[in-house]
């Protein structure tokens, strides 16, 4: 391991970066350090593998980050610098083919018997090959527009696709991982399979799980992951973090950084539950959550009302009803604008 004189950033900063808790300036320092050469990327990967193991504590237990980082430092001193990264795959062992010693020919068979034997062997070999060789894997596509859709995957896992979303997946999972690609938003309920991790690719990030339930939102240059049950590894090009139940993180593509949220938004899975909950929530956040749930743009007419606070809850109401209730509560008006709506006013009460 590099000592602090050789390393332009200290160990605690790397720990914050891996945990998704670094500020924008701190994350930029780490990225500049990574750009200096491949040795830095290898060093960060080694830090990450040990940090994941050191931070692996049972759910519900309070994590002592200082103690965890001390454990990382102890492991770093014991781990050789050239330790290869873990791939999660078992080695493939193939038998070494040997040739049996040639036996002397006792007598010559008639040529037609030899020909018949060759034909029978070739036929049996072809049938065996066709029987044992899996057929080609074809890709399946699930795509939504105005309505949500539930998709059942080949392994029995289920995916609830939100509006304007797309999921690409094979008609059979034959690899060491169960790989799918998401564009848009979906809630995943994954069947456990420790030997075949489930991997989602979404706008330059990967979400890796064994069996759990969570949402992934990847419509734009940000990717958001929120966990309901189990553990999820959320990774980008140079960073990865582990999320546990009721934790959320966001990948910012422009900054190439993953940031863990201070708390789980109560409406992060609203498209699945059709429920919105606000507790003294700013109007900016209120209209954002409403827009995401109903798939229609809702904006504010003025910055003067963006910090107005609203408290209330909705379940299965129509969009127009929700907006009227919010507007009435804050002495605002609802106006149509193109394909969406505007909450208009100069102040709120």
Coordinates of C-alpha atoms in Angstrom, one line a residue:
X1 CA 0.0 0.0 0.0
X2 CA 1.1 3.5 -0.7
X3 CA 2.0 5.7 2.3
X4 CA 0.5 9.1 2.7
X5 CA 3.6 10.8 1.4
X6 CA 3.3 9.0 -1.9
X7 CA -0.5 9.3 -2.1
X8 CA -1.8 12.8 -3.1
X9 CA -5.0 12.1 -1.2
X10 CA -5.4 10.5 2.2
X11 CA -7.1 7.2 3.1
X12 CA -10.1 8.8 4.7
X13 CA -10.9 10.7 1.5
X14 CA -10.9 7.5 -0.5
X15 CA -13.2 5.9 2.1
X16 CA -15.7 8.8 1.7
X17 CA -15.5 8.5 -2.0
X18 CA -16.2 4.7 -2.0
X19 CA -19.1 5.3 0.5
X20 CA -20.7 7.9 -1.8
X21 CA -20.3 10.6 0.9
X22 CA -17.6 12.8 -0.7
X23 CA -18.4 16.4 -1.7
X24 CA -18.2 17.5 -5.3
X25 CA -14.7 19.0 -4.7
X26 CA -13.5 15.9 -2.9
X27 CA -14.8 13.6 -5.6
X28 CA -13.0 15.8 -8.2
X29 CA -9.7 15.4 -6.3
X30 CA -10.1 11.6 -6.4
X31 CA -10.9 11.6 -10.2
X32 CA -7.9 13.7 -10.9
X33 CA -5.7 11.3 -9.0
X34 CA -7.3 8.4 -10.9
X35 CA -6.5 10.0 -14.2
X36 CA -2.7 10.0 -13.4
X37 CA -2.3 6.4 -14.4
X38 CA -3.5 2.8 -14.2
X39 CA -1.7 2.2 -10.9
X40 CA -4.2 4.6 -9.2
X41 CA -7.2 2.7 -10.6
X42 CA -5.8 -0.6 -9.4
X43 CA -5.1 0.9 -6.0
X44 CA -8.7 2.2 -5.8
X45 CA -10.0 -1.2 -6.8
X46 CA -8.0 -2.8 -4.0
X47 CA -9.3 -0.3 -1.5
X48 CA -12.9 -0.9 -2.7
X49 CA -12.7 -4.7 -2.4
X50 CA -11.4 -4.4 1.2
X51 CA -13.8 -1.6 2.1
X52 CA -16.8 -3.7 0.9
X53 CA -15.7 -6.5 3.2
X54 CA -14.9 -4.3 6.1
X55 CA -18.3 -2.6 5.8
X56 CA -20.2 -5.8 5.6
X57 CA -22.2 -5.7 8.8
X58 CA -25.7 -7.1 9.5
X59 CA -28.6 -4.9 8.6
X60 CA -29.8 -2.6 11.5
X61 CA -26.5 -2.5 13.2
X62 CA -24.9 0.9 13.7
X63 CA -21.7 1.2 11.6
X64 CA -18.7 2.7 13.2
X65 CA -16.9 4.2 10.2
X66 CA -13.7 5.0 12.1
X67 CA -13.5 1.4 13.2
X68 CA -14.3 0.1 9.7
X69 CA -11.6 2.3 8.2
X70 CA -9.1 1.1 10.8
X71 CA -10.0 -2.5 9.7
X72 CA -9.4 -1.5 6.1
X73 CA -5.9 -0.2 7.0
X74 CA -5.0 -3.4 8.8
X75 CA -6.2 -5.4 5.8
X76 CA -4.3 -3.2 3.4
X77 CA -1.1 -3.8 5.1
X78 CA -1.6 -7.6 4.9
X79 CA -2.9 -7.7 1.3
X80 CA -0.2 -7.9 -1.4
X81 CA -0.3 -5.1 -3.9
X82 CA -0.6 -7.5 -6.9
X83 CA -3.7 -9.3 -5.6
X84 CA -6.0 -9.8 -8.6
X85 CA -9.6 -8.6 -8.4
X86 CA -12.3 -11.0 -7.5
X87 CA -14.4 -12.0 -10.4
X88 CA -17.0 -14.1 -8.7
X89 CA -16.6 -16.9 -11.2
X90 CA -15.4 -20.4 -10.5
X91 CA -12.5 -21.7 -12.5
X92 CA -13.4 -23.8 -15.5
X93 CA -11.7 -27.2 -15.3
X94 CA -11.5 -29.2 -18.5
X95 CA -10.1 -32.8 -18.7
X96 CA -6.8 -33.3 -20.4
X97 CA -7.3 -35.5 -23.4
X98 CA -4.9 -38.4 -23.7
X99 CA -4.5 -41.0 -26.4
X100 CA -4.7 -44.6 -25.3
X101 CA -1.9 -46.8 -26.6
X102 CA -2.7 -48.2 -30.0
X103 CA -3.8 -51.8 -29.9
X104 CA -2.6 -54.2 -32.6
X105 CA -5.2 -55.0 -35.3
X106 CA -6.3 -58.7 -34.8
X107 CA -8.0 -59.0 -38.2
X108 CA -9.3 -56.8 -41.0
X109 CA -13.1 -56.3 -41.2
X110 CA -14.9 -56.2 -44.5
X111 CA -15.0 -52.6 -45.8
X112 CA -18.8 -52.4 -45.7
X113 CA -18.8 -53.2 -42.0
X114 CA -16.2 -50.4 -41.3
X115 CA -18.3 -47.9 -43.4
X116 CA -21.5 -48.9 -41.5
X117 CA -19.8 -48.4 -38.2
X118 CA -18.5 -45.0 -39.2
X119 CA -22.0 -43.9 -40.3
X120 CA -23.5 -45.1 -37.0
X121 CA -20.8 -43.3 -34.9
X122 CA -21.2 -40.0 -36.8
X123 CA -25.0 -40.2 -36.5
X124 CA -24.9 -40.9 -32.8
X125 CA -22.4 -38.0 -32.3
X126 CA -24.5 -35.6 -34.2
X127 CA -27.6 -36.5 -32.2
X128 CA -25.7 -36.1 -29.0
X129 CA -24.3 -32.8 -30.0
X130 CA -27.7 -31.5 -30.9
X131 CA -29.1 -32.8 -27.6
X132 CA -26.4 -31.4 -25.3
X133 CA -25.6 -28.1 -27.1
X134 CA -27.9 -25.3 -26.0
X135 CA -29.7 -23.4 -28.7
X136 CA -28.8 -19.8 -29.5
X137 CA -29.9 -17.2 -27.0
X138 CA -32.4 -14.6 -28.4
X139 CA -32.9 -11.2 -26.9
X140 CA -36.3 -10.2 -25.7
X141 CA -37.7 -6.6 -25.4
X142 CA -40.2 -5.2 -23.0
X143 CA -41.2 -1.6 -23.7
X144 CA -43.8 0.7 -22.3
X145 CA -45.3 4.0 -23.3
X146 CA -48.4 5.4 -21.5
X147 CA -49.0 2.4 -19.2
X148 CA -46.9 0.4 -16.7
X149 CA -46.1 -3.3 -17.4
X150 CA -45.1 -6.3 -15.3
X151 CA -42.5 -8.6 -16.9
X152 CA -41.6 -12.1 -15.7
X153 CA -38.0 -13.0 -16.5
X154 CA -36.7 -16.5 -17.4
X155 CA -35.5 -17.2 -13.9
X156 CA -38.9 -16.3 -12.3
X157 CA -37.9 -12.8 -11.2
X158 CA -40.4 -10.0 -11.8
X159 CA -39.9 -6.5 -13.1
X160 CA -42.5 -3.7 -12.9
X161 CA -41.6 -1.3 -15.8
X162 CA -42.8 2.3 -15.4
X163 CA -44.1 4.4 -18.3
X164 CA -41.7 5.2 -21.2
X165 CA -39.3 2.5 -20.1
X166 CA -37.5 -0.4 -21.8
X167 CA -35.9 -3.7 -20.6
X168 CA -33.7 -5.9 -22.8
X169 CA -33.1 -9.5 -21.6
X170 CA -32.3 -12.9 -23.0
X171 CA -34.9 -15.6 -23.5
X172 CA -32.8 -17.8 -21.2
X173 CA -30.0 -17.0 -18.6
X174 CA -27.2 -19.3 -19.7
X175 CA -24.2 -17.2 -18.5
X176 CA -22.6 -17.0 -15.1
X177 CA -24.6 -13.8 -14.5
X178 CA -28.2 -12.9 -15.3
X179 CA -27.7 -9.8 -17.4
X180 CA -30.3 -7.2 -18.4
X181 CA -30.3 -3.6 -19.7
X182 CA -32.7 -0.9 -18.5
X183 CA -33.7 2.4 -19.9
X184 CA -36.2 4.3 -17.8
X185 CA -37.5 3.2 -14.4
X186 CA -38.4 -0.2 -13.0
X187 CA -38.9 -2.1 -9.7
X188 CA -37.1 -5.4 -9.6
X189 CA -38.0 -8.4 -7.4
X190 CA -35.1 -10.8 -8.0
X191 CA -35.2 -14.5 -7.3
X192 CA -32.2 -15.5 -5.1
X193 CA -29.4 -17.4 -6.9
X194 CA -26.0 -17.1 -5.2
X195 CA -24.2 -18.8 -8.2
X196 CA -25.7 -16.4 -10.8
X197 CA -25.7 -12.8 -9.7
X198 CA -28.3 -10.5 -11.3
X199 CA -26.7 -7.5 -13.1
X200 CA -28.5 -4.5 -14.5
X201 CA -26.8 -2.1 -17.0
X202 CA -28.2 1.4 -16.9
X203 CA -26.6 4.5 -18.6
X204 CA -23.0 3.6 -17.8
X205 CA -23.7 2.1 -14.3
X206 CA -24.2 -1.5 -13.1
X207 CA -26.4 -2.7 -10.3
X208 CA -25.4 -6.2 -9.0
X209 CA -27.5 -8.3 -6.7
X210 CA -28.0 -11.9 -5.6
X211 CA -31.7 -11.7 -4.6
X212 CA -33.5 -8.6 -3.4
X213 CA -36.0 -5.9 -4.3
X214 CA -35.2 -2.3 -5.4
X215 CA -35.9 0.4 -7.9
X216 CA -33.6 1.8 -10.6
X217 CA -34.5 5.1 -12.4
X218 CA -32.4 5.9 -15.4
X219 CA -34.2 8.3 -17.7
X220 CA -31.6 11.1 -18.0
X221 CA -28.0 11.8 -17.1
X222 CA -28.6 10.7 -13.5
X223 CA -29.3 7.1 -12.3
X224 CA -31.0 6.6 -9.0
X225 CA -31.1 3.3 -7.0
X226 CA -33.2 2.7 -3.9
X227 CA -33.3 -0.5 -2.0
X228 CA -36.4 -2.1 -0.4
X229 CA -34.9 -5.5 0.7
X230 CA -31.5 -7.1 0.6
X231 CA -28.2 -5.6 -0.4
X232 CA -27.3 -4.0 -3.8
X233 CA -23.9 -3.1 -5.2
X234 CA -24.1 0.1 -7.3
X235 CA -21.1 0.8 -9.5
X236 CA -19.9 3.3 -12.1
X237 CA -16.7 3.5 -14.0
X238 CA -14.4 4.4 -11.1
X239 CA -16.6 4.0 -8.0
X240 CA -18.9 1.5 -6.3
X241 CA -20.9 1.4 -3.1
X242 CA -23.1 -1.1 -1.3
X243 CA -26.7 -0.1 -0.4
X244 CA -28.9 -1.7 2.2
X245 CA -32.7 -1.6 2.9
X246 CA -34.1 2.0 3.0
X247 CA -30.9 3.4 1.4
X248 CA -30.7 5.4 -1.8
X249 CA -27.9 6.7 -4.0
X250 CA -27.6 8.8 -7.2
X251 CA -25.1 8.6 -10.0
X252 CA -24.3 12.0 -11.6
X253 CA -23.1 11.3 -15.1
X254 CA -21.6 14.8 -15.6
X255 CA -19.5 14.5 -12.5
X256 CA -18.9 10.7 -12.8
X257 CA -19.7 10.4 -9.1
X258 CA -22.1 8.3 -7.0
X259 CA -23.6 10.0 -4.0
X260 CA -25.5 8.3 -1.2
X261 CA -28.6 10.2 -0.1
X262 CA -28.9 11.3 3.5
X263 CA -32.2 9.5 3.8
X264 CA -34.6 7.5 1.6
X265 CA -37.2 9.7 -0.1
X266 CA -40.7 8.6 0.9
X267 CA -41.9 8.8 -2.7
X268 CA -39.0 7.1 -4.4
X269 CA -41.1 4.0 -5.1
X270 CA -44.4 5.9 -5.7
X271 CA -44.8 4.6 -9.3
X272 CA -45.2 1.1 -7.7
X273 CA -47.4 2.0 -4.8
X274 CA -49.4 4.9 -6.4
X275 CA -48.9 6.8 -3.1
X276 CA -47.4 10.2 -2.5
X277 CA -46.5 11.5 1.0
X278 CA -45.4 15.0 1.9
X279 CA -44.4 16.4 5.3
X280 CA -43.5 20.1 5.1
X281 CA -41.9 19.3 1.8
X282 CA -40.8 22.2 -0.5
X283 CA -43.0 22.9 -3.5
X284 CA -40.0 22.2 -5.8
X285 CA -39.8 18.6 -4.4
X286 CA -43.6 18.3 -4.5
X287 CA -44.0 19.1 -8.2
X288 CA -41.0 16.9 -9.0
X289 CA -42.5 13.9 -7.3
X290 CA -45.9 14.5 -8.9
X291 CA -44.3 14.8 -12.4
X292 CA -42.4 11.5 -11.9
X293 CA -45.5 9.6 -10.7
X294 CA -47.9 10.8 -13.4
X295 CA -45.4 11.1 -16.3
X296 CA -46.5 14.7 -17.1
X297 CA -44.5 17.9 -16.5
X298 CA -45.6 20.1 -13.6
X299 CA -43.7 23.3 -13.1
X300 CA -43.8 26.5 -11.0
X301 CA -44.5 29.9 -12.4
X302 CA -42.1 31.7 -10.1
X303 CA -39.1 31.1 -7.9
X304 CA -41.0 33.0 -5.2
X305 CA -43.0 29.9 -4.5
X306 CA -40.4 27.2 -4.8
X307 CA -39.7 27.1 -1.1
X308 CA -43.4 27.0 0.0
X309 CA -44.0 23.9 2.2
X310 CA -46.8 21.4 1.8
X311 CA -48.0 18.6 4.0
X312 CA -50.4 15.9 2.8
X313 CA -50.8 12.5 1.2
X314 CA -52.5 11.0 -1.9
X315 CA -53.2 7.5 -3.1
X316 CA -54.6 6.6 -6.5
X317 CA -56.0 10.1 -7.1
X318 CA -56.1 11.7 -10.6
X319 CA -53.4 14.2 -11.4
X320 CA -55.8 17.1 -11.7
X321 CA -57.3 16.4 -8.3
X322 CA -53.8 16.2 -6.7
X323 CA -52.8 19.6 -8.2
X324 CA -56.1 21.3 -7.2
X325 CA -55.7 20.2 -3.6
X326 CA -52.0 21.3 -3.4
X327 CA -52.9 24.7 -5.1
X328 CA -55.9 25.4 -2.9
X329 CA -53.9 24.6 0.3
X330 CA -51.2 27.2 -0.7
X331 CA -53.5 29.8 -2.3
X332 CA -52.2 29.1 -5.8
X333 CA -53.8 28.4 -9.2
X334 CA -53.5 25.5 -11.6
X335 CA -52.9 26.4 -15.3
X336 CA -52.5 24.2 -18.4
X337 CA -49.2 24.6 -20.3
X338 CA -48.7 22.6 -23.4
X339 CA -48.6 18.9 -22.4
X340 CA -48.3 19.7 -18.7
X341 CA -49.4 22.0 -15.8
X342 CA -48.2 25.1 -13.9
X343 CA -48.7 26.0 -10.3
X344 CA -49.0 29.8 -10.5
X345 CA -48.7 32.5 -7.9
X346 CA -46.4 35.1 -6.4
X347 CA -46.6 33.9 -2.8
X348 CA -48.1 31.1 -0.8
X349 CA -49.8 31.1 2.6

